[in-house]
XYZ file of C-alpha atoms in Angstrom:
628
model
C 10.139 35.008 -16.017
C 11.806 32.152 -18.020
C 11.633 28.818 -17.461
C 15.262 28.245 -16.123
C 14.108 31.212 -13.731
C 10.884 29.808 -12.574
C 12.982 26.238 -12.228
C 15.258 27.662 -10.118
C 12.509 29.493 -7.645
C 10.094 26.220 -7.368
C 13.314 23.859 -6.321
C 14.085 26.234 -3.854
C 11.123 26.909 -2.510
C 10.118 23.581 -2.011
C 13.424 22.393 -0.782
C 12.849 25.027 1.974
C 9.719 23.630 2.985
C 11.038 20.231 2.818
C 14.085 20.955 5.430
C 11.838 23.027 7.232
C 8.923 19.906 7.612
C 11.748 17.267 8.836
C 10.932 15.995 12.605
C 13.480 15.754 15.510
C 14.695 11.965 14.616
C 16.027 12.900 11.178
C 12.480 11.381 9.335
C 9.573 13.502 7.537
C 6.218 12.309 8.862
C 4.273 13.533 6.360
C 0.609 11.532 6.391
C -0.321 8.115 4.928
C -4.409 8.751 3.928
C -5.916 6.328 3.474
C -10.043 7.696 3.060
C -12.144 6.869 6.329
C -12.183 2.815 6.226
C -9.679 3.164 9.103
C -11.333 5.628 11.189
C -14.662 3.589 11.166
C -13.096 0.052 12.338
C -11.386 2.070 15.116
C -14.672 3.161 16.072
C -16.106 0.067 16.109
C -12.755 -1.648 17.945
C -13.213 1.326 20.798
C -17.007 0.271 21.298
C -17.148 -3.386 21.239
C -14.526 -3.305 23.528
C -15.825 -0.759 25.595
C -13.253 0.969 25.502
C -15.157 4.473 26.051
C -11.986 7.475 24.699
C -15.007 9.814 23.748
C -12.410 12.644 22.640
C -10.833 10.202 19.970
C -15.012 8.716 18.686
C -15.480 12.277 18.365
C -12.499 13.038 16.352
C -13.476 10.099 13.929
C -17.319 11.254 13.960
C -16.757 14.505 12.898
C -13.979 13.224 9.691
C -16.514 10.599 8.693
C -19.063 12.745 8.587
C -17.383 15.286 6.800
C -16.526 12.961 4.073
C -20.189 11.674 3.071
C -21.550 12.506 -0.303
C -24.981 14.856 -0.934
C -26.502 10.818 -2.095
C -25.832 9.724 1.270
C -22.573 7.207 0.611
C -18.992 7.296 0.803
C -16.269 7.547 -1.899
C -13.290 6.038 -2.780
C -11.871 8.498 -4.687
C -13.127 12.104 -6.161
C -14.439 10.954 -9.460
C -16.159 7.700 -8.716
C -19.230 7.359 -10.347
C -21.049 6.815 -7.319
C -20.570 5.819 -3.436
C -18.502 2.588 -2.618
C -21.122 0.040 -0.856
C -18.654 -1.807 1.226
C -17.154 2.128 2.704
C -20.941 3.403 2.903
C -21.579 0.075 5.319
C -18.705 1.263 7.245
C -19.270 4.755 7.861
C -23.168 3.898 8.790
C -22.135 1.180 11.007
C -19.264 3.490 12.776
C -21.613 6.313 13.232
C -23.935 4.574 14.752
C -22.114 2.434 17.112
C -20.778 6.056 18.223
C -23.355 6.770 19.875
C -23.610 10.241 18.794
C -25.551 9.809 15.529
C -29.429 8.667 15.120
C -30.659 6.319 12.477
C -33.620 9.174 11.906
C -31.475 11.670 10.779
C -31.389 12.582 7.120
C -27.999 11.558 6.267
C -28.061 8.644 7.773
C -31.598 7.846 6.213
C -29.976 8.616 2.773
C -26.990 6.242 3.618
C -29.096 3.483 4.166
C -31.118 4.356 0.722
C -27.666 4.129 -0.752
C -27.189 0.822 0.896
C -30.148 -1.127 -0.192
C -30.502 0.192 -3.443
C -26.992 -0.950 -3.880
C -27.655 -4.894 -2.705
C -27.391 -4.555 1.148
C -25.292 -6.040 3.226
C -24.946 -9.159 1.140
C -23.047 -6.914 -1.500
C -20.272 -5.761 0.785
C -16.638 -6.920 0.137
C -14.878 -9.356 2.250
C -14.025 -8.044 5.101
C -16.500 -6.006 5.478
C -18.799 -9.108 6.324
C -15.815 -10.624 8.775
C -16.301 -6.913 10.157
C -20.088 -7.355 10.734
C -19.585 -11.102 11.357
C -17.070 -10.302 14.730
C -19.462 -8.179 15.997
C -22.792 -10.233 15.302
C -24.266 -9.026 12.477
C -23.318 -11.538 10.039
C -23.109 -15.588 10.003
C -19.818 -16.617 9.669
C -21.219 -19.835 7.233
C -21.727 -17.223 4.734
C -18.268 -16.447 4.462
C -15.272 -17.816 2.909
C -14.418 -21.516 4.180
C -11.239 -21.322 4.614
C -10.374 -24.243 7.730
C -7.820 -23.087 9.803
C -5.897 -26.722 9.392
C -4.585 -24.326 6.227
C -1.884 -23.262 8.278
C -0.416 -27.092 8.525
C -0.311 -27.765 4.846
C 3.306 -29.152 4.086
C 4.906 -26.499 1.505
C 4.778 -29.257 -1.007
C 0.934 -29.196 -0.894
C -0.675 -27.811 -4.126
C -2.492 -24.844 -1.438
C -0.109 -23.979 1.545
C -0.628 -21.142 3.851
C 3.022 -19.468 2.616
C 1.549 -19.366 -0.991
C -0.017 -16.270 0.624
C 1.614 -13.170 0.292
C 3.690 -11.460 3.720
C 0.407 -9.037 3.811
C -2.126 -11.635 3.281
C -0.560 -14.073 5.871
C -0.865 -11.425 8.293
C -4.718 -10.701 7.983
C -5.369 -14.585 7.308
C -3.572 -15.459 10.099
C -5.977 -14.233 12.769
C -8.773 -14.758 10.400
C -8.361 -17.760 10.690
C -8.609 -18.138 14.283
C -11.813 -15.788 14.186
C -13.447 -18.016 11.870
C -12.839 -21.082 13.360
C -14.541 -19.474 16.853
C -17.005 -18.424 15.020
C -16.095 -15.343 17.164
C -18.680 -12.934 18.398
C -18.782 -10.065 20.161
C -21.174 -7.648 21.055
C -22.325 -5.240 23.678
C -25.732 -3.376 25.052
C -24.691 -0.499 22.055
C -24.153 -2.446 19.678
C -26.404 -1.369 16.368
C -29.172 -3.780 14.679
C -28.155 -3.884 11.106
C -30.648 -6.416 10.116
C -32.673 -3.736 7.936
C -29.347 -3.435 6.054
C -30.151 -6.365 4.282
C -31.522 -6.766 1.121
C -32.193 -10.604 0.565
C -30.432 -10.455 -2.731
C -27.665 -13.517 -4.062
C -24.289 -13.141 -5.887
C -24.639 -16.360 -7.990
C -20.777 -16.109 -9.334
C -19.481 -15.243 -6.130
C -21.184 -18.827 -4.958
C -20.293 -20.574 -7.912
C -16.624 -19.743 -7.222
C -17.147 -20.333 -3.239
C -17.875 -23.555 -3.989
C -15.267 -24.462 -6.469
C -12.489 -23.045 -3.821
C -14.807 -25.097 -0.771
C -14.308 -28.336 -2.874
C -10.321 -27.968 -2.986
C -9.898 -26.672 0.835
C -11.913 -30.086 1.424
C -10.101 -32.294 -0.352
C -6.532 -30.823 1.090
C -8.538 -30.939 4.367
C -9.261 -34.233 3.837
C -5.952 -35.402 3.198
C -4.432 -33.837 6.841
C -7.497 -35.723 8.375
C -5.384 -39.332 7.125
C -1.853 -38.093 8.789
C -4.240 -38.314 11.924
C -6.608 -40.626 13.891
C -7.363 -37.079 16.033
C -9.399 -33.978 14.294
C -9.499 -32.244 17.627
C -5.412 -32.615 18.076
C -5.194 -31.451 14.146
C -7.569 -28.462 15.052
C -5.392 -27.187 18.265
C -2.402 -27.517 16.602
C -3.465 -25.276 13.940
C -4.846 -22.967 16.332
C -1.719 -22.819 18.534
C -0.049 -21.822 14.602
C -1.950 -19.610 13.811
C -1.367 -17.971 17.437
C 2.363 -17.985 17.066
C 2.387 -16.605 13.379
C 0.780 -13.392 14.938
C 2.744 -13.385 17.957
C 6.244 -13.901 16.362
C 5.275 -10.800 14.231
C 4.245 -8.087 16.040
C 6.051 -5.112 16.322
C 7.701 -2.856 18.833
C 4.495 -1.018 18.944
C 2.687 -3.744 19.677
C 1.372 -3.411 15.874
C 1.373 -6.539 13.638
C 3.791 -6.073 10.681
C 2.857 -2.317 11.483
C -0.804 -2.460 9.370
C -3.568 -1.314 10.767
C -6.121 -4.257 9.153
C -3.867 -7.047 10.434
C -3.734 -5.384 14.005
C -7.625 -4.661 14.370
C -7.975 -8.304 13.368
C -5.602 -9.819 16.263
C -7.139 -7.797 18.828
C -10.306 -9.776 18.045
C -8.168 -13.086 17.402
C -6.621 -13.143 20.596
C -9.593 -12.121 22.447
C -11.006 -15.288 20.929
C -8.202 -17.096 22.714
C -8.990 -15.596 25.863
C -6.739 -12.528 25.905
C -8.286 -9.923 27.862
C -8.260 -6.177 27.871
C -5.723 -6.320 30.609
C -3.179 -8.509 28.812
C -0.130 -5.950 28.032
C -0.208 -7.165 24.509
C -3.531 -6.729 23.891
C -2.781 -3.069 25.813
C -0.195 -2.089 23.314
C -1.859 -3.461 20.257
C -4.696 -1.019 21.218
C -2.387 1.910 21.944
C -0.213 0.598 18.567
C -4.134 1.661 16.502
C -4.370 4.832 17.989
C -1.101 6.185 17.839
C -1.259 5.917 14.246
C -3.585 9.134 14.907
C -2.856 12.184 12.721
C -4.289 15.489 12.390
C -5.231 16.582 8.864
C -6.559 20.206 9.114
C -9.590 20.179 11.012
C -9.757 16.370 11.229
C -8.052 13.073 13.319
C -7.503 10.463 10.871
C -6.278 6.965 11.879
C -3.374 6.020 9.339
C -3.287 2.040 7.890
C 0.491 2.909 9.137
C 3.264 5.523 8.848
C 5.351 6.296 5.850
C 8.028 7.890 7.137
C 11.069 5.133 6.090
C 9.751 5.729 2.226
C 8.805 9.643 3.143
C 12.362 10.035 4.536
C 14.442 7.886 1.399
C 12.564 9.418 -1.162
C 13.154 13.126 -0.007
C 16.638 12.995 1.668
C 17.890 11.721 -2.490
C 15.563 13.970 -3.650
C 16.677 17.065 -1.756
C 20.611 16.036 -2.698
C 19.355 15.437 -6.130
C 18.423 19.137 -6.265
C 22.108 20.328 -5.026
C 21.603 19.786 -1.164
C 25.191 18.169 -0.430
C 25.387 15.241 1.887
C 27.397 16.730 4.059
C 24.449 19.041 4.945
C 22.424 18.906 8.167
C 19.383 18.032 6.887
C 21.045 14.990 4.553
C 22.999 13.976 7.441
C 19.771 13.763 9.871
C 17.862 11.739 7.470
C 20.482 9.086 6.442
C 22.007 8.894 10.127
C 18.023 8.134 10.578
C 17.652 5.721 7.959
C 20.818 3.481 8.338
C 19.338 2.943 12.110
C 16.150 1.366 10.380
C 17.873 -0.555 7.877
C 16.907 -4.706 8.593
C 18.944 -6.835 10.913
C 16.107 -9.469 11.362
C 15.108 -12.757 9.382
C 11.206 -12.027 8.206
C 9.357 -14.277 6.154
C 10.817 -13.237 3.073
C 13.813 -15.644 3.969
C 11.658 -18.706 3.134
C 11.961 -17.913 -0.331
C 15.460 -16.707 -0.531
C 17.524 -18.971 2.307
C 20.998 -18.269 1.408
C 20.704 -14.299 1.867
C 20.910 -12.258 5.165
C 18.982 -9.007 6.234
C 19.352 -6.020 4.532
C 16.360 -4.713 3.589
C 13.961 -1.584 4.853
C 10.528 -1.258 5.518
C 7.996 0.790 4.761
C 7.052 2.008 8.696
C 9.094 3.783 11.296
C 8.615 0.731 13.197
C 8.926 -1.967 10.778
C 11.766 -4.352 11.693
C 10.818 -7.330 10.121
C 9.231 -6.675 6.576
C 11.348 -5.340 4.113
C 10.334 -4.485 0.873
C 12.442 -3.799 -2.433
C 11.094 -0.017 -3.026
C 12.222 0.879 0.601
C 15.700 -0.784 -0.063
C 16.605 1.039 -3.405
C 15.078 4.129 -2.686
C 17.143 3.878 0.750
C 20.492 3.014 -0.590
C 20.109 6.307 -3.220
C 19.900 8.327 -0.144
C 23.079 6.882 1.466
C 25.041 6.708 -1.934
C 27.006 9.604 -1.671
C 27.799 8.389 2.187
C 29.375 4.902 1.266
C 32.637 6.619 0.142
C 33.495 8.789 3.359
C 32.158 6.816 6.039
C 32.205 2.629 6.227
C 29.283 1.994 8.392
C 27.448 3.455 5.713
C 29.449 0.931 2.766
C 28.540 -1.604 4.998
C 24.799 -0.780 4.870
C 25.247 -0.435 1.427
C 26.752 -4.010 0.662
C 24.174 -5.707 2.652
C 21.433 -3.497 0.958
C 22.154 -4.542 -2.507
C 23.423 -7.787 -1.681
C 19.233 -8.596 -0.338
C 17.622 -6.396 -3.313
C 19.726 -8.606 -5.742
C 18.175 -11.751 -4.271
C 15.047 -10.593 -4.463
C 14.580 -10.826 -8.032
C 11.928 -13.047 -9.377
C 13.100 -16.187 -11.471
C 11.019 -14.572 -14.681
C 13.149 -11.686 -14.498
C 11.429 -8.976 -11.960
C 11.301 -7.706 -9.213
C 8.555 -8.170 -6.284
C 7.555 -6.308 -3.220
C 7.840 -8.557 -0.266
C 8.892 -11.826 -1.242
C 10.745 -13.840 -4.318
C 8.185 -17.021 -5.713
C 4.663 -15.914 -4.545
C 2.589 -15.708 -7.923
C 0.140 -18.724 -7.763
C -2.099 -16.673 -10.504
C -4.853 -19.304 -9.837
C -4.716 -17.955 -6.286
C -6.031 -14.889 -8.183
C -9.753 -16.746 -8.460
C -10.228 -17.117 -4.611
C -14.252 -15.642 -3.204
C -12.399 -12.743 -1.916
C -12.475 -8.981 -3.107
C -9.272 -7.802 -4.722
C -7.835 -11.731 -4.197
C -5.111 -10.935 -6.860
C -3.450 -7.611 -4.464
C -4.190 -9.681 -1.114
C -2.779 -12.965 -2.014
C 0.279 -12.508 -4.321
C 3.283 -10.774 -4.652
C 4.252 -10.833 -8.454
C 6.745 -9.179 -10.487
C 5.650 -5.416 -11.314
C 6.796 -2.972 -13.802
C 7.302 -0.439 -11.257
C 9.242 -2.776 -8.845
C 11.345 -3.744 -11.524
C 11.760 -0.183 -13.524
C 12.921 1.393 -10.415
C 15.158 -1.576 -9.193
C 16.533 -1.048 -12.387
C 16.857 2.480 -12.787
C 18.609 2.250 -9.249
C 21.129 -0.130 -10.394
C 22.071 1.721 -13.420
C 22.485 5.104 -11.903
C 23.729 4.434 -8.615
C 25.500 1.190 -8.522
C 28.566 -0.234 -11.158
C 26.335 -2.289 -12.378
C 26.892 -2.657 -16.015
C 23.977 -4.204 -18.871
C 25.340 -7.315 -19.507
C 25.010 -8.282 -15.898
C 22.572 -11.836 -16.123
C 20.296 -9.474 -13.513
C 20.042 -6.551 -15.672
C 19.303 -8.067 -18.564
C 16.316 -10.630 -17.614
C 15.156 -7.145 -15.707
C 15.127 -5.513 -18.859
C 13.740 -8.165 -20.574
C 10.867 -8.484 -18.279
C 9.807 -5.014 -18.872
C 9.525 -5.270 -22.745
C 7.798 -8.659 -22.456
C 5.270 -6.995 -20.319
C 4.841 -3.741 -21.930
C 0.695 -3.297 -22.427
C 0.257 -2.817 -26.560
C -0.289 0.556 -26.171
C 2.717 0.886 -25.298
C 2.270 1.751 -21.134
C 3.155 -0.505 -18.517
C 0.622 -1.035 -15.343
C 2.529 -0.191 -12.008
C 1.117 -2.059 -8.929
C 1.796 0.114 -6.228
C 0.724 3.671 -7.648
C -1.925 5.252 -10.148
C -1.475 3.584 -12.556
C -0.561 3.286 -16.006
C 1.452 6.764 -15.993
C 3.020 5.997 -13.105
C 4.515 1.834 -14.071
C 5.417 3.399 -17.349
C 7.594 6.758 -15.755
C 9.265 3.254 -13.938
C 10.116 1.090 -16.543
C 11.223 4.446 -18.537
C 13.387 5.546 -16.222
C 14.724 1.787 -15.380
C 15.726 1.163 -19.206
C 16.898 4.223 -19.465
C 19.355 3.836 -16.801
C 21.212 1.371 -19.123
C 21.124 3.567 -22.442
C 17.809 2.489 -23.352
C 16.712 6.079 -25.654
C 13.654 6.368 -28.105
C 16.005 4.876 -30.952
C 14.337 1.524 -29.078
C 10.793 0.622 -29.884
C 9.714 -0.342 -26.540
C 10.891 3.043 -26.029
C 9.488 4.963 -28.663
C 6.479 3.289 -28.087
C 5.800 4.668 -24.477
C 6.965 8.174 -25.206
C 4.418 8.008 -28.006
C 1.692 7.254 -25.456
C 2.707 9.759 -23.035
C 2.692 11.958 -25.499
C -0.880 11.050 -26.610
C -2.185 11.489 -22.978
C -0.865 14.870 -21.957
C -3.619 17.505 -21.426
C -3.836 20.881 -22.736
C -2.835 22.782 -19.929
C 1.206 20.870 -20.074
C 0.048 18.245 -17.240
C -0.941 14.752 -16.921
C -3.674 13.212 -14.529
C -5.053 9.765 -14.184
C -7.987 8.312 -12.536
C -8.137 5.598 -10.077
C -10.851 4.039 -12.088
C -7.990 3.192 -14.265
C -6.999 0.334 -11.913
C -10.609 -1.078 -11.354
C -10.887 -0.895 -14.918
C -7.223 -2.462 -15.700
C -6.641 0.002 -18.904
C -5.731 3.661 -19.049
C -8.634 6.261 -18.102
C -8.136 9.817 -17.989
C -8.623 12.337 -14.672
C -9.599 14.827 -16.518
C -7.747 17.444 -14.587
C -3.858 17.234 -14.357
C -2.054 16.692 -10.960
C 1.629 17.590 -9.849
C 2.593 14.089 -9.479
C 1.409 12.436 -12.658
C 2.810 15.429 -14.342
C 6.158 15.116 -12.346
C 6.011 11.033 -13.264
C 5.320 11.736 -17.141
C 7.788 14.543 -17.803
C 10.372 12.557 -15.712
C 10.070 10.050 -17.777
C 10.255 11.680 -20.967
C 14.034 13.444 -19.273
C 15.492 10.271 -19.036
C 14.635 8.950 -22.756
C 15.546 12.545 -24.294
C 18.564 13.542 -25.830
C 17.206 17.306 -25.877
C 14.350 19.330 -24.290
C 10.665 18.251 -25.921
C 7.603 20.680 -26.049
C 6.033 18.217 -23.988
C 9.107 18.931 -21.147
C 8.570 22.014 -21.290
C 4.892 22.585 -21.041
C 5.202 20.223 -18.334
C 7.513 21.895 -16.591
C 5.683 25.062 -17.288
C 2.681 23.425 -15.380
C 4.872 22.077 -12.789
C 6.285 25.950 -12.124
C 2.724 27.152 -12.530
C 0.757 25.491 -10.673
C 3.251 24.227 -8.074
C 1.071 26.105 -4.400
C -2.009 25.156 -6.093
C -5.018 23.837 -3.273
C -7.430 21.954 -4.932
C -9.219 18.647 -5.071
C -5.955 17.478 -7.482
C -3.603 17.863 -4.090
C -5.498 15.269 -2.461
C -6.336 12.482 -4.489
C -4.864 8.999 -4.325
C -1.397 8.513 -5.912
C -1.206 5.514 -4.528
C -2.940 1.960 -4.069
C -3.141 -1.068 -1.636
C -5.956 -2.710 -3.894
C -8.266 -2.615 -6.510
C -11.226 -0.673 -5.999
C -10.609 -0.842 -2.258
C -7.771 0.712 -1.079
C -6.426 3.831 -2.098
C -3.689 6.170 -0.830
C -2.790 9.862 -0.456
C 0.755 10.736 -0.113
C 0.677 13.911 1.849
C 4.837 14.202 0.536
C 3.779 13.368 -2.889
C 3.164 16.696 -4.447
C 6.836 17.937 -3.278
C 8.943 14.772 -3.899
C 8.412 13.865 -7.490
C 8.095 17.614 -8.610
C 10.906 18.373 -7.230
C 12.949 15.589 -8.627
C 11.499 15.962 -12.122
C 13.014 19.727 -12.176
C 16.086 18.789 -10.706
C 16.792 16.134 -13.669
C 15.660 18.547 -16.148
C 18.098 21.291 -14.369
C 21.161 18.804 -14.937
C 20.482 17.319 -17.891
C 19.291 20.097 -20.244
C 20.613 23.421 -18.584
C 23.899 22.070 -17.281
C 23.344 22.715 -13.590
C-alpha cells in the first residue's frame, strides 16, 4: 500500500468514527482524565457529608484501586520514577473513609510504607493538607497564612487578590473563608491519620512561609489603619469572599465549572452555615457528580467536561479533512458552538475594560470564563459559515474583536486574562504557585493565536499585533531551539505552536528561529518515524524523552515540520508512516497525559486526542504535498 493510499484509508476511517461519536446537541463528549485525585475528594465530600450514594463510593473504590502500583502508591503518569506522595495520601485516605477497605490489608499496609518512607503527611502538597485540614486531620496554623482581609486590598496595593489568576481566585476564594474558620468537619467514620505522620520539617518551605507571612502582615497591617474595627474589616472580607463564589457559579451549580473550586465551596459555605438542604449547596453536589463518566470498566469523576474544545477542535478538523460545512455533522457542531459562544462580562474584563464578550470556554457549561484557545479554535470551526449566514459573521466579529484584546502588552497571548504575570507571585509556599497564580504569555497561546490569524483571518504581517506576536515567540525560543507550551506536554507540543503560528505569516526554515526548531525536531524523532515526550519533561522544565512514540506528539511534530516545508522530508514521511501504522494501536501510549493543569500535579488525558491531531496532521500533508 503507498503512503497516499494508507493516507487516504486512516482520514477516513477516523473521520467515520468521529461523526459516528458526536452526541445529540451537536458536541463530542469525549472524556477529560484527569488520574484518580478527583475520584478520592469525591469520596471524601460524599462521607463527611454523609451523604451515603454507596453505588457511586463503589464506583470510585474499585477505579482507585485499580490504579495503585505493585509498591503500594499512586502515579502521576506511566513513567514516573516512583509513586506521587501527595496522590498516595489521597487514595489511602479515600479508601478508607469508604468504608469498604481495612487498614490491615496488604495494599493498604504497603501504601502507608510508601507514605512514611516518603516524609508523611508533612510532605504532601498544598491542598492536600487543606484536604486533611477540613476534615480534622491537619492544623490549619501549619498552613499557608494567607488572611482573608486579602480580598480588600485596593488594586493599587503591591499584593491584591486580582493579581491571582481567574483559576486561582476561584480556589482562593473559598479558601479563604475555610481558613479563616479554621473549618472542621468530621463524622463517627471519619479515619485517624495520625500514624501518617512522620515528624519530619521542610526547612525551605518555612523559610519561604515566613518571608510571604512577613509581607501578608505588613499589607495586613496597613488595612488595620483605614479602620478603628478588625471585626468590621474581618466580616467584610468574609461577606467578599462569599459573593466572589456566589457571583460565579454556574448553571450547574459548579463554580467556574472546576471540580477543585466546587469541592472547596461546598465546604466554604457550609462554614457559613449553608446546609445540606440549601438548593445551592444541592446543585453544587449534583454539579460534582454529574461530571461522572464511564471509562471501560471504571466511573471516573472529571475536573470538568471538554466538550466546547472537543467539539472546535474536531468540527475544523473534520472540514479540514474535506467534510464540507454544509454537512450534517459540521452543521450540528457549529449550530452547537455559536450557542456557547460568551455573552457575559467575567473577570477577564478587569483587565481589558473597553472590550465586550466574545469569548468561549472550555466546559459545556461555562458562561463566564473564556479563554483564548477556545476562541480561535472556535472561530476556525465557524470560518467557512461567516460568508453564507450573518449570525455566524456576527459571532465571528465579536470573536476576534475579544481574542485581539487579549494580547499581552509584551507581545503574547494568555489564557484567561491580559496583565496577570507578577513572576514574584511565582515564590509563594504553595505547590506549583507559578500554574495556580499567573496567567502569562505562552508559546502555545501565542503560536496558535497566531497561526489562527494568519490562516483564517485577513490579517496581514505588518499588523502592530502580528508582529510583537511574532516577536514574542523568537525572544522566547529555549536555546535549543524548542519552545515550552503551558497547556500540553511539553516542549514538542509549544514548539508544533509557535511553528505553525510563524509559519502562518511565511515564516519557512530560510529563518533561523526556524531552522533552529526543525533541527531539534529532527534530533528528537525516534526510530520507529514517531515522537513521544514525557511528563517529567515539565517537572524537570527541559526536554526528556518518553521513550516510546505516541500518535499525538507524532501528529504535533510532523505537523509542524508541514507547515515550515516547501517539500515532503524523510522525517514527514516516516511520521506519517507511523501515524498510518500504528493509528488502532491500544497500548499504555493511548492513555497517557497530553495535557497539563500543573507541574508535577495535574495531568490530563484527552480521550479525543489520538483522533484530532492525527487526523489534522494527514489532512495538511494531503493538501499541501499531494494536491488534494
Amino acid at each position: 500500500m503507498t503512503l497516499k493510499d494508507g493516507i487516504e484509508r486512516e482520514i477516513n476511517r477516523i473521520i467515520s468514527i468521529l461523526i459516528r461519536d458526536q452526541t445529540k446537541d451537536g458536541s463530542w463528549d469525549y472524556t477529560f482524565e484527569t488520574g484518580i485525585a478527583t475520584d478520592a475528594y469525591m469520596i471524601i465530600l460524599l462521607r463527611t457529608f454523609e451523604i451515603n450514594d454507596e453505588m457511586l463510593i463503589q464506583a470510585l473504590v474499585q477505579r482507585i484501586a485499580g490504579n495503585q502500583e505493585d509498591n503500594g502508591s499512586w502515579k502521576l503518569f506511566h513513567d514516573a520514577d516512583e509513586g506521587d506522595s501527595s496522590s498516595t495520601i489521597q487514595a489511602y485516605y479515600a479508601l478508607l473513609y469508604s468504608g469498604y477497605v481495612s487498614k490491615q490489608e496488604p495494599r493498604m499496609r504497603a501504601a502507608k510504607k510508601f507514605i512514611l518512607e516518603n516524609g508523611g503527611i508533612e510532605r504532601a502538597e498544598t491542598f492536600t493538607k487543606t484536604l486533611l485540614a477540613m476534615t480534622g486531620q491537619y492544623t490549619w496554623k501549619s498552613l499557608l497564612p494567607l488572611p482573608i482581609e486579602i480580598i480588600l486590598f485596593p488594586l493599587s496595593s503591591p499584593l491584591n487578590f486580582y493579581d491571582f489568576s481567574v483559576f486561582g481566585r476561584a480556589n482562593i476564594a473559598p479558601l479563604l473563608i475555610l481558613s479563616h474558620f479554621k473549618y472542621k468537619k468530621t463524622t463517627s467514620r471519619t479515619p485517624d491519620l495520625s500514624d501518617l505522620f512522620a515528624r519530619g520539617t521542610n526547612t525551605e518551605f518555612e523559610h519561604r512561609n515566613e518571608d510571604w507571612r512577613n509581607l501578608l502582615t505588613s499589607m495586613k497591617d496597613q488595612l488595620k489603619q483605614m479602620t478603628d474595627k478588625p471585626a468590621d474589616l474581618k466580616r467584610k472580607a468574609v461577606r467578599a469572599a462569599e459573593q466572589y463564589m456566589l457571583k460565579r457559579i454556574e448553571p450547574d451549580g459548579t463554580l467556574l465549572s472546576y471540580f477543585s473550586s466546587t469541592f472547596l465551596m461546598i465546604f466554604a459555605l457550609n462554614a457559613l452555615g449553608y446546609t445540606l438542604k440549601n438548593p445551592m449547596m444541592v446543585k453544587a453536589i449534583n454539579g460534582l457528580r454529574n461530571m461522572a463518566v464511564q471509562i471501560g470498566d471504571d466511573l471516573h469523576i472529571q475536573y470538568t467536561t471538554a466538550n466546547v474544545w472537543n467539539t472546535a477542535l474536531i468540527s475544523h478538523v473534520l472540514q479540514d479533512a474535506g467534510v464540507p460545512w454544509s454537512h450534517n455533522v459540521i452543521q450540528r457542531a457549529n449550530h452547537y458552538l455559536l450557542s456557547r459562544q460568551h455573552t457575559q462580562f467575567g473577570d477577564w474584563v478587569l483587565r481589558n475594560a473597553n472590550t465586550m464578550p466574545g469569548g468561549w470556554g472550555f466546559s459545556t457549561i461555562n458562561t463566564i470564563n473564556p479563554d483564548v484557545d477556545d476562541a480561535t479554535a472556535s472561530l476556525r470551526s465557524i470560518c467557512e459559515l461567516t460568508e453564507v449566514q450573518p449570525n455566524y459573521q456576527q459571532a465571528w466579529t465579536r470573536g476576534i474583536k475579544w481574542i485581539l484584546s487579549m494580547q499581552n502588552d509584551d507581545g503574547g497571548w494568555p489564557a484567561f486574562e491580559r496583565g496577570v504575570d507578577k513572576k514574584w507571585l511565582s515564590l509563594a509556599p504553595i505547590q506549583g504557585a507559578e500554574y495556580l497564580l499567573l496567567d502569562p504569555s505562552t508559546a502555545d497561546l501565542t503560536g496558535r493565536t497566531l497561526e489562527f490569524f494568519g490562516n483564517y483571518s485577513s490579517m496581514n504581517k505588518e499588523h502592530p499585533a502580528i508582529r510583537k506576536g511574532v516577536k514574542w515567540l523568537k525572544n522566547n525560543q529555549r536555546k535549543d531551539g524548542s519552545w515550552y507550551g503551558r497547556w500540553g506536554i511539553c516542549y514538542i507540543y509549544g514548539t508544533w505552536a509557535a511553528l505553525t503560528g510563524m509559519a502562518a505569516f511565511g515564516k519557512s526554515t530560510i529563518d533561523p528561529s526556524i531552522k533552529k526548531a526543525a533541527d531539534w525536531l529532527r534530533s528528537i524523532q525516534n526510530p520507529d518515524g514517531g515522537w513521544g515526550e514525557s511528563c517529567k519533561s515539565d517537572i524537570e522544565r527541559t526536554y526528556v524523552p518518553l521513550r516510546d512514540s505516541t500518535l499525538t506528539h507524532t501528529a504535533w511534530a510532523v505537523d509542524a515540520f508541514i507547515a515550515v516545508s516547501d517539500k515532503s522530508t524523510p522525517e514527514i514521511e516516516k511520521g506519517i508512516a507511523y501515524l498510518i501504522d500504528q493509528g488502532e494501536k491500544e497500548d499504555w501510549t493511548n492513555n497517557y497525559p497530553k495535557g497539563q493543569g500543573m507541574a508535577g500535579g495535574f495531568y490530563i488525558h484527552y480521550h479525543s486526542y489520538r483522533y484530532i491531531w492525527p487526523l489534522l496532521a494527514m489532512s495538511n500533508y494531503r493538501r499541501k504535498f499531494l494536491g488534494q
